GROMACS .gro file of C-alpha atoms in nm:
model
  280
    1MET     CA    1   0.983  -2.222  -3.002
    2PHE     CA    2   0.933  -2.308  -2.682
    3ALA     CA    3   0.944  -1.974  -2.524
    4LEU     CA    4   0.746  -1.837  -2.808
    5PRO     CA    5   0.378  -1.874  -2.675
    6PHE     CA    6   0.471  -1.664  -2.376
    7VAL     CA    7   0.636  -1.408  -2.580
    8LEU     CA    8   0.338  -1.385  -2.781
    9GLY     CA    9   0.104  -1.320  -2.467
   10PHE     CA   10   0.336  -1.087  -2.275
   11GLY     CA   11   0.370  -0.890  -2.622
   12ILE     CA   12  -0.032  -0.865  -2.696
   13PHE     CA   13  -0.142  -0.852  -2.347
   14MET     CA   14   0.113  -0.676  -2.136
   15LEU     CA   15   0.360  -0.515  -2.351
   16PHE     CA   16   0.134  -0.334  -2.604
   17PRO     CA   17  -0.130  -0.188  -2.349
   18ILE     CA   18   0.201  -0.043  -2.163
   19VAL     CA   19   0.345   0.092  -2.495
   20SER     CA   20  -0.001   0.220  -2.601
   21SER     CA   21  -0.102   0.376  -2.249
   22PHE     CA   22   0.205   0.564  -2.239
   23VAL     CA   23   0.157   0.701  -2.607
   24MET     CA   24  -0.192   0.760  -2.532
   25SER     CA   25  -0.101   1.023  -2.232
   26PHE     CA   26   0.033   1.260  -2.446
   27THR     CA   27  -0.306   1.279  -2.659
   28ASP     CA   28  -0.637   1.417  -2.575
   29PHE     CA   29  -0.748   1.069  -2.639
   30THR     CA   30  -1.116   0.992  -2.528
   31SER     CA   31  -1.384   0.742  -2.560
   32SER     CA   32  -1.551   0.942  -2.825
   33ASP     CA   33  -1.254   0.878  -3.048
   34VAL     CA   34  -1.255   0.525  -3.014
   35GLN     CA   35  -1.468   0.481  -3.339
   36ASP     CA   36  -1.246   0.783  -3.521
   37PRO     CA   37  -0.851   0.715  -3.405
   38LEU     CA   38  -0.748   0.944  -3.623
   39ALA     CA   39  -0.921   1.227  -3.481
   40VAL     CA   40  -0.715   1.200  -3.166
   41GLY     CA   41  -0.474   1.521  -3.114
   42PHE     CA   42  -0.102   1.498  -2.990
   43VAL     CA   43  -0.110   1.704  -2.697
   44GLY     CA   44   0.270   1.632  -2.564
   45VAL     CA   45   0.307   1.716  -2.194
   46ARG     CA   46  -0.009   1.947  -2.181
   47GLN     CA   47  -0.166   1.690  -2.039
   48TYR     CA   48   0.073   1.619  -1.731
   49ALA     CA   49   0.057   1.992  -1.662
   50ASP     CA   50  -0.306   1.971  -1.704
   51LEU     CA   51  -0.279   1.702  -1.413
   52PHE     CA   52  -0.092   1.897  -1.228
   53GLY     CA   53  -0.307   2.197  -1.242
   54ASN     CA   54  -0.606   1.975  -1.149
   55PRO     CA   55  -0.725   2.053  -0.751
   56GLN     CA   56  -0.872   1.718  -0.740
   57PHE     CA   57  -0.546   1.521  -0.888
   58LEU     CA   58  -0.383   1.742  -0.603
   59LYS     CA   59  -0.592   1.588  -0.352
   60SER     CA   60  -0.566   1.252  -0.448
   61MET     CA   61  -0.165   1.316  -0.434
   62TRP     CA   62  -0.176   1.437  -0.101
   63VAL     CA   63  -0.395   1.164   0.031
   64THR     CA   64  -0.194   0.861  -0.136
   65ALA     CA   65   0.073   1.059   0.035
   66TYR     CA   66  -0.068   1.056   0.343
   67PHE     CA   67  -0.183   0.686   0.337
   68VAL     CA   68   0.214   0.607   0.233
   69ILE     CA   69   0.411   0.808   0.487
   70VAL     CA   70   0.142   0.684   0.796
   71GLY     CA   71   0.055   0.353   0.657
   72ILE     CA   72   0.416   0.199   0.556
   73PRO     CA   73   0.582   0.316   0.940
   74LEU     CA   74   0.296   0.182   1.118
   75THR     CA   75   0.235  -0.163   0.943
   76MET     CA   76   0.576  -0.223   0.969
   77ILE     CA   77   0.649  -0.132   1.327
   78VAL     CA   78   0.337  -0.350   1.434
   79ALA     CA   79   0.463  -0.659   1.184
   80LEU     CA   80   0.815  -0.623   1.346
   81ALA     CA   81   0.645  -0.635   1.702
   82LEU     CA   82   0.443  -0.939   1.631
   83ALA     CA   83   0.752  -1.139   1.435
   84ILE     CA   84   0.965  -1.044   1.767
   85ALA     CA   85   0.692  -1.149   1.990
   86LEU     CA   86   0.635  -1.525   1.781
   87ASN     CA   87   1.014  -1.542   1.765
   88SER     CA   88   1.092  -1.494   2.169
   89GLY     CA   89   0.788  -1.393   2.371
   90ILE     CA   90   0.528  -1.657   2.216
   91THR     CA   91   0.578  -2.027   2.284
   92ARG     CA   92   0.259  -2.191   2.338
   93PHE     CA   93   0.026  -2.171   2.026
   94ARG     CA   94   0.284  -2.024   1.783
   95THR     CA   95   0.098  -2.145   1.525
   96VAL     CA   96  -0.241  -2.078   1.568
   97PHE     CA   97  -0.100  -1.716   1.570
   98ARG     CA   98   0.121  -1.705   1.282
   99VAL     CA   99  -0.257  -1.860   1.098
  100GLY     CA  100  -0.440  -1.582   1.272
  101PHE     CA  101  -0.245  -1.300   1.186
  102TYR     CA  102  -0.181  -1.372   0.860
  103THR     CA  103  -0.572  -1.496   0.743
  104PRO     CA  104  -0.668  -1.100   0.681
  105VAL     CA  105  -0.387  -1.124   0.420
  106VAL     CA  106  -0.565  -1.461   0.213
  107THR     CA  107  -0.932  -1.283   0.262
  108SER     CA  108  -1.082  -1.125   0.016
  109ILE     CA  109  -1.031  -0.720   0.018
  110VAL     CA  110  -1.361  -0.665  -0.077
  111ALA     CA  111  -1.553  -0.884   0.191
  112VAL     CA  112  -1.273  -0.714   0.440
  113ALA     CA  113  -1.391  -0.370   0.331
  114VAL     CA  114  -1.751  -0.479   0.374
  115VAL     CA  115  -1.683  -0.611   0.727
  116TRP     CA  116  -1.464  -0.282   0.830
  117ARG     CA  117  -1.747  -0.055   0.674
  118PHE     CA  118  -1.998  -0.210   0.899
  119ILE     CA  119  -1.769  -0.214   1.203
  120LEU     CA  120  -1.730   0.147   1.120
  121GLN     CA  121  -2.002   0.283   1.105
  122ASP     CA  122  -2.155   0.566   1.317
  123ASN     CA  123  -2.362   0.294   1.528
  124GLY     CA  124  -2.113   0.041   1.460
  125LEU     CA  125  -1.891  -0.199   1.669
  126LEU     CA  126  -1.633   0.037   1.734
  127ASN     CA  127  -1.812   0.282   1.863
  128ALA     CA  128  -1.955   0.075   2.034
  129MET     CA  129  -1.681  -0.037   2.238
  130LEU     CA  130  -1.565   0.328   2.267
  131GLY     CA  131  -1.886   0.371   2.411
  132TRP     CA  132  -1.849   0.130   2.681
  133VAL     CA  133  -1.535   0.333   2.870
  134GLY     CA  134  -1.728   0.654   2.795
  135ILE     CA  135  -1.611   0.797   2.485
  136ASP     CA  136  -1.824   0.883   2.186
  137GLY     CA  137  -1.665   0.785   1.864
  138PRO     CA  138  -1.676   1.002   1.536
  139ASN     CA  139  -1.906   0.870   1.227
  140TRP     CA  140  -1.498   0.719   1.110
  141LEU     CA  141  -1.628   0.686   0.751
  142ASN     CA  142  -1.802   1.010   0.723
  143ASP     CA  143  -1.607   1.266   0.896
  144THR     CA  144  -1.295   1.440   0.674
  145THR     CA  145  -1.096   1.387   0.950
  146TRP     CA  146  -1.126   1.065   1.076
  147SER     CA  147  -1.178   0.881   0.701
  148MET     CA  148  -0.828   0.849   0.626
  149PRO     CA  149  -0.702   0.707   0.959
  150ALA     CA  150  -1.015   0.450   0.929
  151MET     CA  151  -0.833   0.378   0.575
  152ILE     CA  152  -0.483   0.314   0.744
  153LEU     CA  153  -0.634   0.124   1.009
  154VAL     CA  154  -0.801  -0.137   0.791
  155ALA     CA  155  -0.469  -0.141   0.584
  156VAL     CA  156  -0.240  -0.207   0.886
  157TRP     CA  157  -0.473  -0.469   1.007
  158ARG     CA  158  -0.536  -0.678   0.663
  159ASN     CA  159  -0.081  -0.625   0.550
  160MET     CA  160   0.037  -0.705   0.864
  161GLY     CA  161   0.032  -1.039   0.836
  162THR     CA  162   0.266  -1.034   0.520
  163LEU     CA  163   0.558  -0.842   0.676
  164MET     CA  164   0.485  -1.066   1.031
  165ILE     CA  165   0.570  -1.393   0.824
  166ILE     CA  166   0.866  -1.217   0.628
  167PHE     CA  167   1.026  -1.032   0.937
  168LEU     CA  168   0.992  -1.369   1.154
  169ALA     CA  169   1.194  -1.525   0.898
  170GLY     CA  170   1.475  -1.241   0.878
  171LEU     CA  171   1.466  -1.295   1.281
  172GLN     CA  172   1.518  -1.705   1.261
  173ASN     CA  173   1.789  -1.608   1.013
  174ILE     CA  174   1.997  -1.393   1.261
  175PRO     CA  175   2.256  -1.610   1.460
  176GLU     CA  176   2.214  -1.647   1.811
  177GLU     CA  177   2.569  -1.684   1.860
  178VAL     CA  178   2.590  -1.284   1.778
  179LYS     CA  179   2.315  -1.169   2.025
  180GLU     CA  180   2.486  -1.396   2.285
  181ALA     CA  181   2.827  -1.240   2.223
  182ALA     CA  182   2.670  -0.902   2.272
  183GLN     CA  183   2.486  -0.999   2.580
  184ILE     CA  184   2.781  -1.144   2.747
  185ASP     CA  185   2.979  -0.820   2.658
  186GLY     CA  186   2.675  -0.633   2.872
  187ALA     CA  187   2.439  -0.559   2.592
  188ASN     CA  188   2.093  -0.524   2.735
  189ALA     CA  189   1.762  -0.636   2.549
  190TRP     CA  190   1.749  -0.292   2.390
  191THR     CA  191   2.057  -0.251   2.295
  192THR     CA  192   2.091  -0.586   2.112
  193PHE     CA  193   1.789  -0.521   1.943
  194ARG     CA  194   1.909  -0.131   1.826
  195ARG     CA  195   2.274  -0.256   1.786
  196ILE     CA  196   2.254  -0.607   1.627
  197THR     CA  197   1.934  -0.699   1.545
  198LEU     CA  198   1.788  -0.397   1.334
  199PRO     CA  199   2.145  -0.380   1.126
  200LEU     CA  200   2.130  -0.737   1.056
  201LEU     CA  201   1.731  -0.711   0.931
  202ARG     CA  202   1.797  -0.400   0.694
  203PRO     CA  203   1.752  -0.648   0.380
  204THR     CA  204   1.426  -0.779   0.536
  205LEU     CA  205   1.317  -0.436   0.629
  206LEU     CA  206   1.428  -0.320   0.244
  207LEU     CA  207   1.159  -0.640   0.126
  208GLY     CA  208   0.883  -0.534   0.321
  209ALA     CA  209   0.913  -0.175   0.269
  210VAL     CA  210   0.930  -0.159  -0.076
  211LEU     CA  211   0.631  -0.428  -0.112
  212LEU     CA  212   0.428  -0.226   0.107
  213SER     CA  213   0.486   0.126  -0.091
  214VAL     CA  214   0.393  -0.078  -0.437
  215GLY     CA  215   0.102  -0.162  -0.309
  216TYR     CA  216   0.013   0.150  -0.069
  217LEU     CA  217   0.056   0.367  -0.319
  218GLN     CA  218  -0.212   0.226  -0.550
  219PHE     CA  219  -0.422   0.154  -0.310
  220PHE     CA  220  -0.777   0.153  -0.460
  221GLU     CA  221  -1.001  -0.136  -0.284
  222GLU     CA  222  -1.039  -0.011   0.071
  223PRO     CA  223  -1.216   0.359  -0.067
  224PHE     CA  224  -1.369   0.189  -0.340
  225VAL     CA  225  -1.589  -0.006  -0.114
  226MET     CA  226  -1.611   0.183   0.218
  227THR     CA  227  -1.646   0.521   0.155
  228LYS     CA  228  -1.637   0.601  -0.299
  229GLY     CA  229  -1.371   0.853  -0.202
  230GLY     CA  230  -1.573   1.050   0.008
  231PRO     CA  231  -1.619   1.242   0.203
  232LEU     CA  232  -1.514   1.554  -0.010
  233ASP     CA  233  -1.242   1.349  -0.187
  234SER     CA  234  -1.099   1.330   0.163
  235THR     CA  235  -1.010   0.912   0.081
  236LEU     CA  236  -0.925   0.979  -0.337
  237SER     CA  237  -0.598   0.809  -0.416
  238ILE     CA  238  -0.446   0.853  -0.747
  239SER     CA  239  -0.542   0.516  -0.831
  240TYR     CA  240  -0.939   0.618  -0.779
  241PHE     CA  241  -0.875   0.940  -0.936
  242THR     CA  242  -0.727   0.710  -1.259
  243TYR     CA  243  -1.017   0.476  -1.244
  244ASN     CA  244  -1.259   0.773  -1.277
  245GLN     CA  245  -1.106   0.908  -1.558
  246PHE     CA  246  -1.156   0.589  -1.755
  247GLY     CA  247  -1.477   0.591  -1.637
  248PHE     CA  248  -1.539   0.944  -1.779
  249GLY     CA  249  -1.395   0.842  -2.062
  250LYS     CA  250  -1.090   1.043  -2.077
  251TYR     CA  251  -0.843   0.766  -2.154
  252GLY     CA  252  -0.543   1.005  -2.202
  253THR     CA  253  -0.559   1.197  -1.873
  254ALA     CA  254  -0.609   0.860  -1.676
  255SER     CA  255  -0.292   0.719  -1.868
  256ALA     CA  256  -0.116   1.000  -1.755
  257ALA     CA  257  -0.192   0.990  -1.402
  258SER     CA  258  -0.158   0.569  -1.395
  259TYR     CA  259   0.228   0.711  -1.510
  260ILE     CA  260   0.270   0.960  -1.249
  261LEU     CA  261   0.206   0.695  -1.029
  262PHE     CA  262   0.458   0.458  -1.169
  263VAL     CA  263   0.783   0.736  -1.128
  264ALA     CA  264   0.616   0.766  -0.777
  265ILE     CA  265   0.656   0.425  -0.739
  266ALA     CA  266   1.001   0.432  -0.866
  267LEU     CA  267   1.132   0.682  -0.695
  268LEU     CA  268   1.019   0.551  -0.346
  269SER     CA  269   1.188   0.222  -0.433
  270LEU     CA  270   1.493   0.426  -0.510
  271VAL     CA  271   1.470   0.583  -0.161
  272GLN     CA  272   1.398   0.292   0.039
  273PHE     CA  273   1.695   0.102  -0.129
  274ARG     CA  274   1.950   0.362  -0.049
  275ALA     CA  275   1.805   0.420   0.281
  276LEU     CA  276   1.795   0.048   0.383
  277ARG     CA  277   2.053  -0.151   0.159
  278SER     CA  278   2.310  -0.338   0.363
  279LYS     CA  279   2.595  -0.177   0.463
  280ASP     CA  280   2.919  -0.375   0.509
   0.00000   0.00000   0.00000
């Protein structure tokens, strides 16, 4: 009885839409069918086959893969470097640095994207700074070559704070006695990091990788605010493609695209669990 309010809320607002969207992904349901649901036709897996034959959807898959393959390792490397610096290298004003690096995480993504859009303009702050050293910067957000690196730059800056806190907690849980024993045996700093720190940090790295994967595979806000998926669909992610299909009234197509994204998240998480799980 006490669980009933949650069960009802979950069933009505979560479970029912999930099941409905899954069924909808096998139909040709559009906005014109809302008033006459009985006119909806069942098309089976043809909806998915049509998506994989859609050049724009294939482009969105490539854009999302590019964002994930480059963005996740880069974010983890930057966050781990910051965590190591805060754990051992930086002693004064450590709390100030922690708050400063974490601030982008709690800042509204829309506000962040708007600010970065002005920074990355052709005559924006970044190009002005590059001009000081004689570099003629590109038009970051309107260049098909540089638009995705710009998106990745914003994502790394925004998400490194979360991983930094997680990695810092993992580093502080590594016993100092183990490191001291390695140093007594003649291990230098790099060997200690590679042979001691990284293996003991595998569960923490796994958590960070999975959290980033779920977020990066669904990346939407940055291109929505900064580029509208352009130029020439160079920043059109799967989530943005799905959003557009709903806007066009193609509910069946949008549902199928969202379940393809769901499968991609599940498969990538499985690969990460196998690659980074602890080895006893």
